Amino acid sequence: MKRRRAAVLAVMVGLSCSVVAPTAVADEGPAWGPCPADVKTETVVLECATIPVPLDHADPGGERIELMVSRLASTNPAKRRGVLMLNPGGPGGSGLAFPDFLASRGMPASVLESYDLIGMDTRGIGHSAPVSCGFTNEQGYLGNIPPYAVDDAAVLAQAESAKRVAEQCAAHDADGRMRHLSTANMARDLDRIRAALGEEKVSFLGYSYGSALGAAYASMFPERSDRIVVDSNIGDTHLDHDGLRRYALGFEETFPDFAKWAAERHAAYGLGRTPEEVRETYFRLAARLDAAPVNGIDGRVFRLATFAGLYGKTKYGLTAQAWQSVSSGGETPRTTAAEAAPADNPWSVFLAVTCNDFDWSGDVRTYQRAVAEDRERYPMYGAASANISPCAFWDAPAEPPVAVDRNGPENVLVLQNRRDPVTPHRGGALLDEKFGDRSRLVSVEGSGHGVYVLGDNACALSTTTDFLVDGQLPAQDTACR
């Protein structure tokens, strides 16, 4: 049978099993109550509820699953205009605590007044009918980016590994839920949640993969979408092989920021006196670890940890520490990508959604050619992100990807840093082009993953807040410096 696959590395955080939680009341809206104990918050108290949706939207009267949602109610009901649904990315990231996360990091008070912030575990995640591929710590599966392939033989070896992972996921999917995990079904779920909340329209703020979900909702339900903000964009409503290959572009475009930072601190870290020397250090350490791992850190983990270290300047210090330790053969500090094997549930969801969204090629030669091209074009990471994944051996998708619909209200704001390791600026430009007159692109002269609230650009913060609160979409594409 023909088979077929960023997300962001934040989904490496583990998730606990579901606990008993409030259930939805059919005709009275959700029954809000305390959130499960593992929904950790910093500054606010959230309410949670569950909302039933069809497992298969093509069979609305059939089996149902329950999705858990959270709510941070408007701080000023007199100014409330509706709900703002949130998605932190992934696919595979839990979003129940996300309203608190944004509030604790300075979400403007005018937005907190204007909306109930609605977080959620989308289908398959955490407390929403979770799925599992049975990944274990011993297995050491590292998720959404395949290993760096030094030659065609390495791609062939990865194909065998990817096939085993796809078969493992299929074997663990005893109840058949995985085939229903897709961006299209998650968008349909959003509309069910909208109806359960009693709203005629909903606004949306999504980061990274959340940009794909927001684009899908705005395309499938244009007249029910209010104000849509998509931040750090993958370029479409789904992640395909071209999207994965753009990770290598993002690495190349963002790495100079880290290299400059490290060069300025050569006296402390010894990684190179110039950005060019820091780049040479990267290649030297990667090659050394390919040949002889240090303390369990091989070339794949080193490259992946460096990739994760480019997500924001706050990670630069730990990344430099890790390089320093690898170089000296000492104990390697824990870094975002090099910690213990990632949680089973997030990576299982990432695979299911990514593989179900697109009909991936099963031809190993396709990936060998791509790896050879990107190894030359993007030498730092191209031979990893172009490599073959379990999606090449996944069952064919149930439906084609959601097409971006440019026929609808002008209500989409596209936010994008100029330098982003996982969703480079090209992704934002692509999505803006596909939406046509419906969208405006805000390009930020910044580095890292995440713009609104998560970044520090005042222009982007004000532009987005004005849109969410007052509906002021910029008259044209905007450059924030």
mmCIF file of C-alpha atoms in Angstrom, residues 91-224:
data_model
loop_
_atom_site.group_PDB
_atom_site.id
_atom_site.type_symbol
_atom_site.label_atom_id
_atom_site.label_comp_id
_atom_site.label_asym_id
_atom_site.label_seq_id
_atom_site.Cartn_x
_atom_site.Cartn_y
_atom_site.Cartn_z
ATOM 1 C CA PRO A 91 1.244 20.166 15.345
ATOM 2 C CA GLY A 92 1.428 18.470 18.702
ATOM 3 C CA GLY A 93 1.706 21.429 21.061
ATOM 4 C CA SER A 94 -0.693 21.607 23.999
ATOM 5 C CA GLY A 95 -2.469 24.960 24.078
ATOM 6 C CA LEU A 96 -4.488 24.771 27.293
ATOM 7 C CA ALA A 97 -2.063 26.992 29.255
ATOM 8 C CA PHE A 98 -1.354 29.277 26.290
ATOM 9 C CA PRO A 99 -3.750 32.088 27.339
ATOM 10 C CA ASP A 100 -1.816 32.423 30.599
ATOM 11 C CA PHE A 101 1.511 32.192 28.745
ATOM 12 C CA LEU A 102 0.640 35.158 26.532
ATOM 13 C CA ALA A 103 -0.878 37.163 29.395
ATOM 14 C CA SER A 104 2.204 36.596 31.555
ATOM 15 C CA ARG A 105 4.447 37.856 28.749
ATOM 16 C CA GLY A 106 2.660 41.128 28.219
ATOM 17 C CA MET A 107 -0.365 40.590 26.002
ATOM 18 C CA PRO A 108 -1.739 44.167 25.808
ATOM 19 C CA ALA A 109 -4.522 44.962 28.245
ATOM 20 C CA SER A 110 -6.734 46.177 25.393
ATOM 21 C CA VAL A 111 -6.662 42.686 23.865
ATOM 22 C CA LEU A 112 -7.379 41.048 27.225
ATOM 23 C CA GLU A 113 -10.385 43.362 27.561
ATOM 24 C CA SER A 114 -11.635 42.754 24.023
ATOM 25 C CA TYR A 115 -11.609 38.961 24.023
ATOM 26 C CA ASP A 116 -12.061 35.796 25.952
ATOM 27 C CA LEU A 117 -8.792 34.006 25.170
ATOM 28 C CA ILE A 118 -9.541 30.389 24.238
ATOM 29 C CA GLY A 119 -6.762 27.802 24.454
ATOM 30 C CA MET A 120 -7.177 24.159 23.595
ATOM 31 C CA ASP A 121 -5.659 20.762 23.106
ATOM 32 C CA THR A 122 -6.528 20.097 19.478
ATOM 33 C CA ARG A 123 -7.622 16.571 18.587
ATOM 34 C CA GLY A 124 -5.106 13.883 19.476
ATOM 35 C CA ILE A 125 -3.178 16.070 21.938
ATOM 36 C CA GLY A 126 -3.027 15.843 25.720
ATOM 37 C CA HIS A 127 -6.565 15.923 27.085
ATOM 38 C CA SER A 128 -8.307 15.703 23.682
ATOM 39 C CA ALA A 129 -8.500 12.009 22.744
ATOM 40 C CA PRO A 130 -4.692 11.559 22.751
ATOM 41 C CA VAL A 131 -2.959 9.258 20.276
ATOM 42 C CA SER A 132 0.307 7.355 20.584
ATOM 43 C CA CYS A 133 2.948 5.787 18.363
ATOM 44 C CA GLY A 134 4.492 4.125 21.403
ATOM 45 C CA PHE A 135 7.760 6.070 21.303
ATOM 46 C CA THR A 136 10.031 5.337 24.268
ATOM 47 C CA ASN A 137 13.044 7.086 25.752
ATOM 48 C CA GLU A 138 15.184 4.102 24.805
ATOM 49 C CA GLN A 139 14.105 4.453 21.174
ATOM 50 C CA GLY A 140 15.517 7.980 21.088
ATOM 51 C CA TYR A 141 13.186 9.196 18.341
ATOM 52 C CA LEU A 142 13.958 12.886 17.698
ATOM 53 C CA GLY A 143 10.829 13.902 15.897
ATOM 54 C CA ASN A 144 10.126 16.194 13.023
ATOM 55 C CA ILE A 145 13.563 16.530 11.378
ATOM 56 C CA PRO A 146 15.351 13.467 9.962
ATOM 57 C CA PRO A 147 19.084 12.944 10.576
ATOM 58 C CA TYR A 148 21.713 14.655 8.440
ATOM 59 C CA ALA A 149 22.535 12.419 5.458
ATOM 60 C CA VAL A 150 26.140 12.447 4.300
ATOM 61 C CA ASP A 151 25.405 10.499 1.094
ATOM 62 C CA ASP A 152 22.790 8.433 -0.800
ATOM 63 C CA ALA A 153 23.470 5.411 1.389
ATOM 64 C CA ALA A 154 22.555 7.429 4.476
ATOM 65 C CA VAL A 155 19.216 8.372 2.889
ATOM 66 C CA LEU A 156 18.571 4.688 2.144
ATOM 67 C CA ALA A 157 19.367 3.767 5.762
ATOM 68 C CA GLN A 158 17.039 6.514 6.991
ATOM 69 C CA ALA A 159 14.311 5.161 4.714
ATOM 70 C CA GLU A 160 14.445 1.837 6.543
ATOM 71 C CA SER A 161 14.215 3.631 9.904
ATOM 72 C CA ALA A 162 11.376 5.872 8.702
ATOM 73 C CA LYS A 163 9.431 2.853 7.457
ATOM 74 C CA ARG A 164 9.739 1.170 10.862
ATOM 75 C CA VAL A 165 8.423 4.307 12.561
ATOM 76 C CA ALA A 166 5.419 4.499 10.215
ATOM 77 C CA GLU A 167 4.661 0.824 10.870
ATOM 78 C CA GLN A 168 5.043 1.367 14.619
ATOM 79 C CA CYS A 169 2.506 4.217 14.533
ATOM 80 C CA ALA A 170 0.054 2.095 12.526
ATOM 81 C CA ALA A 171 0.434 -0.799 14.974
ATOM 82 C CA HIS A 172 -0.349 1.437 17.953
ATOM 83 C CA ASP A 173 -3.399 3.011 16.296
ATOM 84 C CA ALA A 174 -5.756 0.283 17.446
ATOM 85 C CA ASP A 175 -8.844 2.537 17.576
ATOM 86 C CA GLY A 176 -8.214 4.116 14.167
ATOM 87 C CA ARG A 177 -8.073 7.701 15.432
ATOM 88 C CA MET A 178 -4.814 8.702 13.766
ATOM 89 C CA ARG A 179 -6.231 8.778 10.257
ATOM 90 C CA HIS A 180 -8.650 11.515 11.396
ATOM 91 C CA LEU A 181 -5.875 13.841 12.576
ATOM 92 C CA SER A 182 -5.516 16.532 9.912
ATOM 93 C CA THR A 183 -5.477 20.295 9.655
ATOM 94 C CA ALA A 184 -8.807 20.241 7.817
ATOM 95 C CA ASN A 185 -10.451 18.290 10.660
ATOM 96 C CA MET A 186 -8.865 20.584 13.264
ATOM 97 C CA ALA A 187 -10.324 23.586 11.398
ATOM 98 C CA ARG A 188 -13.719 21.892 11.432
ATOM 99 C CA ASP A 189 -13.248 21.346 15.162
ATOM 100 C CA LEU A 190 -12.611 25.082 15.605
ATOM 101 C CA ASP A 191 -15.957 25.790 13.997
ATOM 102 C CA ARG A 192 -17.672 23.306 16.316
ATOM 103 C CA ILE A 193 -16.044 25.071 19.262
ATOM 104 C CA ARG A 194 -17.232 28.417 17.883
ATOM 105 C CA ALA A 195 -20.796 27.127 17.755
ATOM 106 C CA ALA A 196 -20.557 25.646 21.269
ATOM 107 C CA LEU A 197 -19.377 29.000 22.590
ATOM 108 C CA GLY A 198 -22.379 30.686 21.016
ATOM 109 C CA GLU A 199 -20.338 32.958 18.742
ATOM 110 C CA GLU A 200 -21.291 33.953 15.203
ATOM 111 C CA LYS A 201 -17.643 34.620 14.353
ATOM 112 C CA VAL A 202 -14.287 33.950 15.965
ATOM 113 C CA SER A 203 -10.885 35.595 15.844
ATOM 114 C CA PHE A 204 -7.690 33.551 15.801
ATOM 115 C CA LEU A 205 -4.027 33.944 16.749
ATOM 116 C CA GLY A 206 -1.728 31.091 15.740
ATOM 117 C CA TYR A 207 2.031 30.677 15.785
ATOM 118 C CA SER A 208 4.208 28.440 13.585
ATOM 119 C CA TYR A 209 2.013 25.430 12.641
ATOM 120 C CA GLY A 210 -0.837 27.505 14.096
ATOM 121 C CA SER A 211 -0.445 29.667 10.987
ATOM 122 C CA ALA A 212 -1.492 26.679 8.870
ATOM 123 C CA LEU A 213 -4.514 26.038 11.084
ATOM 124 C CA GLY A 214 -5.519 29.708 10.978
ATOM 125 C CA ALA A 215 -5.122 29.815 7.199
ATOM 126 C CA ALA A 216 -7.229 26.665 6.874
ATOM 127 C CA TYR A 217 -10.019 28.063 9.073
ATOM 128 C CA ALA A 218 -10.063 31.390 7.215
ATOM 129 C CA SER A 219 -10.258 29.450 3.933
ATOM 130 C CA MET A 220 -12.869 26.872 4.930
ATOM 131 C CA PHE A 221 -15.080 29.240 6.946
ATOM 132 C CA PRO A 222 -14.348 32.732 5.585
ATOM 133 C CA GLU A 223 -17.619 34.301 6.706
ATOM 134 C CA ARG A 224 -17.228 32.950 10.245
#
